[in-house]
mmCIF file of C-alpha atoms in Angstrom:
data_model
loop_
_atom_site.group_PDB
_atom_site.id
_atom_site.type_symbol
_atom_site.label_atom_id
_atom_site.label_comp_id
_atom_site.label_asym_id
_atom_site.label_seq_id
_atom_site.Cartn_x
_atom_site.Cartn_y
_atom_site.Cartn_z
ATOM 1 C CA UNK F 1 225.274 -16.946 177.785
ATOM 2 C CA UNK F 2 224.399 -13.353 179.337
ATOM 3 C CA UNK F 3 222.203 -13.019 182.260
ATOM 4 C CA UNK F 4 222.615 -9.161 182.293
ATOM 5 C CA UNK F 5 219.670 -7.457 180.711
ATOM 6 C CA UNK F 6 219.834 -6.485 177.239
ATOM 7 C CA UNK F 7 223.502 -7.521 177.230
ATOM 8 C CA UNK F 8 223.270 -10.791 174.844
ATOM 9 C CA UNK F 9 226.676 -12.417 173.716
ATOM 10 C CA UNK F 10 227.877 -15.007 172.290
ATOM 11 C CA UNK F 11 230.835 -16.088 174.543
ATOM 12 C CA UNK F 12 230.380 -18.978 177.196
ATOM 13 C CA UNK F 13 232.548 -20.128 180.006
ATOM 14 C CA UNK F 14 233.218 -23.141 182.107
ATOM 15 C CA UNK F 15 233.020 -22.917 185.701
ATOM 16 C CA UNK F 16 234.826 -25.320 188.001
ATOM 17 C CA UNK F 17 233.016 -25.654 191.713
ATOM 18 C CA UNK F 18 235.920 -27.377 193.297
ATOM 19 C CA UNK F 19 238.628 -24.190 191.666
ATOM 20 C CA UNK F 20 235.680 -21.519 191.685
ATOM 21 C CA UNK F 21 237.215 -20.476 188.854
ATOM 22 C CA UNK F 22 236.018 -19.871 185.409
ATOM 23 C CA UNK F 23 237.546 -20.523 182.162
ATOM 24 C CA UNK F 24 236.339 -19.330 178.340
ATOM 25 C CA UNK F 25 235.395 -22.272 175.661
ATOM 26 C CA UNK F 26 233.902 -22.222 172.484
ATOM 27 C CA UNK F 27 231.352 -19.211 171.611
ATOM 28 C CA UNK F 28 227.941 -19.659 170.520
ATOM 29 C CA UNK F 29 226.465 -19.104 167.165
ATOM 30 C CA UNK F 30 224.114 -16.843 167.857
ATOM 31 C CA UNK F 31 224.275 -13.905 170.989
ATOM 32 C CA UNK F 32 221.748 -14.623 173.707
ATOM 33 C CA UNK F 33 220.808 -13.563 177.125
ATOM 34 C CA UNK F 34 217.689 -15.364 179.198
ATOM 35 C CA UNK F 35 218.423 -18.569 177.019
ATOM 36 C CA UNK F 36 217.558 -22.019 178.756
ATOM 37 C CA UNK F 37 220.132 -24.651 178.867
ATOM 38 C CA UNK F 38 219.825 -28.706 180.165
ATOM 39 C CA UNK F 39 223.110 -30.757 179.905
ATOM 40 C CA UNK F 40 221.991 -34.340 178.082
ATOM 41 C CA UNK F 41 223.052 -37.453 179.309
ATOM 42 C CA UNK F 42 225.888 -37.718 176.639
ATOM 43 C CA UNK F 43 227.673 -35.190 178.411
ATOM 44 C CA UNK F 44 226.226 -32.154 175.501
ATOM 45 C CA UNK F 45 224.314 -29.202 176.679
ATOM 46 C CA UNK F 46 221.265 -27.828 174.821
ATOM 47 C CA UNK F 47 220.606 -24.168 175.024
ATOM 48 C CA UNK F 48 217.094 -23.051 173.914
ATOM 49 C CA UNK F 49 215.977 -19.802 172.942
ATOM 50 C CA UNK F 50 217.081 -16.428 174.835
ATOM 51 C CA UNK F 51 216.918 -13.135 173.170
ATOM 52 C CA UNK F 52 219.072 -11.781 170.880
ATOM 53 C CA UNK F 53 220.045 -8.662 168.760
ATOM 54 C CA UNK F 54 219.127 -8.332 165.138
ATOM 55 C CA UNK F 55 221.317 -6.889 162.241
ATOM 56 C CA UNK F 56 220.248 -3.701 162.699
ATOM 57 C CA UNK F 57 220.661 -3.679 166.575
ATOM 58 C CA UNK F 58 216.958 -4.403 167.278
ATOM 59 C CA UNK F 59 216.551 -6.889 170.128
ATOM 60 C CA UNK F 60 214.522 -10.301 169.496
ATOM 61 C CA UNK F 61 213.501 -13.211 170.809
ATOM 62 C CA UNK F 62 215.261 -16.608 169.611
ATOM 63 C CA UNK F 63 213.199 -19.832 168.283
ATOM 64 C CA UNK F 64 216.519 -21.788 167.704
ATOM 65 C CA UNK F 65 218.846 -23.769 169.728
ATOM 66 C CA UNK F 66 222.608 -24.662 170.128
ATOM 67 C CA UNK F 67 224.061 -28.182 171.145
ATOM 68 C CA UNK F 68 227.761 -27.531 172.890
ATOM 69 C CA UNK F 69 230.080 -30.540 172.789
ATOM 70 C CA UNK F 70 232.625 -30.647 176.041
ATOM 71 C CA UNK F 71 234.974 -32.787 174.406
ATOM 72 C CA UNK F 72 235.415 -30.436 171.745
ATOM 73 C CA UNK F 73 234.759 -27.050 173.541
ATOM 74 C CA UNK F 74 232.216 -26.634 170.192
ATOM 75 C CA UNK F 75 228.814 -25.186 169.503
ATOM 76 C CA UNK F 76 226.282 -26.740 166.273
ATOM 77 C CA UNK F 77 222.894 -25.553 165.612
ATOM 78 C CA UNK F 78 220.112 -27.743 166.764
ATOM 79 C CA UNK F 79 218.493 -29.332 163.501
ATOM 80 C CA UNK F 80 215.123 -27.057 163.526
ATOM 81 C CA UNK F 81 214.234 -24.584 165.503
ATOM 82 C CA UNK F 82 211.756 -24.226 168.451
ATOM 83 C CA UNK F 83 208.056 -24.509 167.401
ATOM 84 C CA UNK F 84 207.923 -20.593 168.516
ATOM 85 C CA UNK F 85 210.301 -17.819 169.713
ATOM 86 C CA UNK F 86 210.711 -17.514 173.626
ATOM 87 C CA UNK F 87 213.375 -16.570 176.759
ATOM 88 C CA UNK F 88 212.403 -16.765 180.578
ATOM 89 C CA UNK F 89 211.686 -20.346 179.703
ATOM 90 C CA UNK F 90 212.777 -23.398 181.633
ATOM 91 C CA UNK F 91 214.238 -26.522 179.790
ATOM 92 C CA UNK F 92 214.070 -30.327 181.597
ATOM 93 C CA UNK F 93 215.894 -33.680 180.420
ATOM 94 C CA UNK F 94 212.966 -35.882 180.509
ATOM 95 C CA UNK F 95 215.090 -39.059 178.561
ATOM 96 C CA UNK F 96 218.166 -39.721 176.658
ATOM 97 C CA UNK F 97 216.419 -38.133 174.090
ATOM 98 C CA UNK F 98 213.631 -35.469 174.891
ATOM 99 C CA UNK F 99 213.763 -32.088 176.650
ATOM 100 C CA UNK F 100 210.879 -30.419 177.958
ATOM 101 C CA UNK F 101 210.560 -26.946 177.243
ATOM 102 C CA UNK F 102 208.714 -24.460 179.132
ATOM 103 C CA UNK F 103 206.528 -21.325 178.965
ATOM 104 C CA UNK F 104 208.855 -18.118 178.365
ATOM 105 C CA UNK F 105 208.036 -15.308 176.744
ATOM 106 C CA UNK F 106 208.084 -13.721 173.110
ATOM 107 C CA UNK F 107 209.466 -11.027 173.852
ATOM 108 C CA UNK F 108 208.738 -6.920 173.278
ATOM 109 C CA UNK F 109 206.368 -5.757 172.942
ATOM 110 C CA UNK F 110 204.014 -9.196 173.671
ATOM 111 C CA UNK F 111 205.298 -9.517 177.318
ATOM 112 C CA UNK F 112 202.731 -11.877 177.954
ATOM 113 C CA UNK F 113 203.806 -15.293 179.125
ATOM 114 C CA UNK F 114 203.323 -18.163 176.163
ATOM 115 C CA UNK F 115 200.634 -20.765 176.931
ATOM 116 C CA UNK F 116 202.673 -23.079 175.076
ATOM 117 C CA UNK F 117 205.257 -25.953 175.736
ATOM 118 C CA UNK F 118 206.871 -28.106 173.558
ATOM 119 C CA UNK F 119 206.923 -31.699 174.362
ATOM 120 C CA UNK F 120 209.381 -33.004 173.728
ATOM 121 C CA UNK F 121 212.063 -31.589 171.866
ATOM 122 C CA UNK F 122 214.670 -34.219 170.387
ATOM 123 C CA UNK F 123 217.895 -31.987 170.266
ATOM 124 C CA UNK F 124 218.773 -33.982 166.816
ATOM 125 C CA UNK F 125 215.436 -33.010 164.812
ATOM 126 C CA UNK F 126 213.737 -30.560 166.828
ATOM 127 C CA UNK F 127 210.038 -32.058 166.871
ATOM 128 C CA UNK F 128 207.517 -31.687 168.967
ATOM 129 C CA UNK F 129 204.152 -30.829 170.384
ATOM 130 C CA UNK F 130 202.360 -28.093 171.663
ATOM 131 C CA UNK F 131 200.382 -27.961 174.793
ATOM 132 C CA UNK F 132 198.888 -25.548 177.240
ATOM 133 C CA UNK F 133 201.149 -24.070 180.337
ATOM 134 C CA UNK F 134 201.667 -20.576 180.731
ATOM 135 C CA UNK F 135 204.710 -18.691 182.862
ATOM 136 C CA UNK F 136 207.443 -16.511 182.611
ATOM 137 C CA UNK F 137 209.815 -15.531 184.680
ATOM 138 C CA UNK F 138 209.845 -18.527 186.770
ATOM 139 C CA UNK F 139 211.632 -20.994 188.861
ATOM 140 C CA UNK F 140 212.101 -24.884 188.517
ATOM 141 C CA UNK F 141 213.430 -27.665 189.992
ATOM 142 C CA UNK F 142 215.874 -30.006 188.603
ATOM 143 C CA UNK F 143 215.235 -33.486 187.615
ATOM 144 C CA UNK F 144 211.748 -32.940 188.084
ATOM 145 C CA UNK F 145 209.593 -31.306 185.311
ATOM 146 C CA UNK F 146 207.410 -28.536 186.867
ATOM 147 C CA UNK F 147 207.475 -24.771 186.893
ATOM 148 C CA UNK F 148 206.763 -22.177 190.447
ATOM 149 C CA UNK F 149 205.372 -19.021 190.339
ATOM 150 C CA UNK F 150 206.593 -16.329 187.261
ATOM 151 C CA UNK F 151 205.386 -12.593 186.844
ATOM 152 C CA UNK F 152 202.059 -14.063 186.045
ATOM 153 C CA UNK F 153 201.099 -17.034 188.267
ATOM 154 C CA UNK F 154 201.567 -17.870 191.990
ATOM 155 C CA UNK F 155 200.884 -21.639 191.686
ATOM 156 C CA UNK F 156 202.928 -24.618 190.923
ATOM 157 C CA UNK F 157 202.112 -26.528 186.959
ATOM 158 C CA UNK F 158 203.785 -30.499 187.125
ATOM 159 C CA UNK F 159 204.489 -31.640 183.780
ATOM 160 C CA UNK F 160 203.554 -35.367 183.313
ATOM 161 C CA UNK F 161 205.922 -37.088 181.058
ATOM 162 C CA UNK F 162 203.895 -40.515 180.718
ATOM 163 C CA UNK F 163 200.774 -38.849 179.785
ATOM 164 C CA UNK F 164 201.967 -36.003 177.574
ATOM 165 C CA UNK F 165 200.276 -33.719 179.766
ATOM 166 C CA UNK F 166 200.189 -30.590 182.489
ATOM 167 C CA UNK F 167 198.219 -29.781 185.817
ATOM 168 C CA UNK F 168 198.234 -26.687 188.236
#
């Protein structure tokens, strides 16, 4: 996955923090730069979103998702894609099955941050359900579902897995 503005790609890489050395693995599907990605208990990692280049050359934003499998060094499309396009977004493991995703945006020329999560996502079917949390361009913690500040908001939004539901 690309970082680099406007540079998406497909490749992906491996890095070791005891080597500090990186090594190439299986490429993606689909290009993407400011994709989200959450490693699963199984070992897998989901990548979410991201944007992405068109036939013609025309950037986009993604509503689908890969699933990379370690022991294979393999990419496969997530079953269904993301209930709406978005990068800048943050993705959380919230169980052995679901994955909070975050806010984003959809892109050029709507920079406006989505007022949207989807809870949760199961990376097998893709299902899940909408509610109201808006940021892009943020930072978040691990392990714990909530989202700081973002181009548009100063304040701190904690997800609340039991309930299904958000608070600033």
């Amino acid at each position: 996955m690309s970082s680099t503005p406007f540079v998406p790609t497909p490749s992906c890489e491996i890095f070791d923090p005891v080597t500090f050395a990186f090594t190439s693995t299986g490429s993606m599907a689909a290009a993407r730069s400011f994709a989200s990605a959450v490693r699963l208990l199984d070992g897998r990692v989901l990548v979410t979103g991201g944007q992405g280049v068109d036939g013609l050359g025309n950037f986009l934003v993604r509503d689908d998702a890969e699933i990379y499998d370690p022991a294979t060094g393999t990419w496969s499309p997530a079953a269904t894609p993301m209930g709406r396009p978005r990068s800048h977004h943050g993705s959380f493991l919230l169980s052995t099955t679901d994955v909070l995703v975050m806010s984003g945006t959809p892109g050029l020329p709507d920079r406006r941050a989505l007022g949207s999560l989807q809870q949760p996502l199961r990376p097998a079917s893709g299902a899940g359900v909408l509610r109201s949390l808006p940021r892009r361009r943020r930072d978040a913690a691990r392990r714990a579902p909530f989202m700081a500040g973002g181009l548009e908001s100063k304040g701190v939004s904690l997800y609340d897995p039991p309930s299904a539901s958000s608070a600033p």
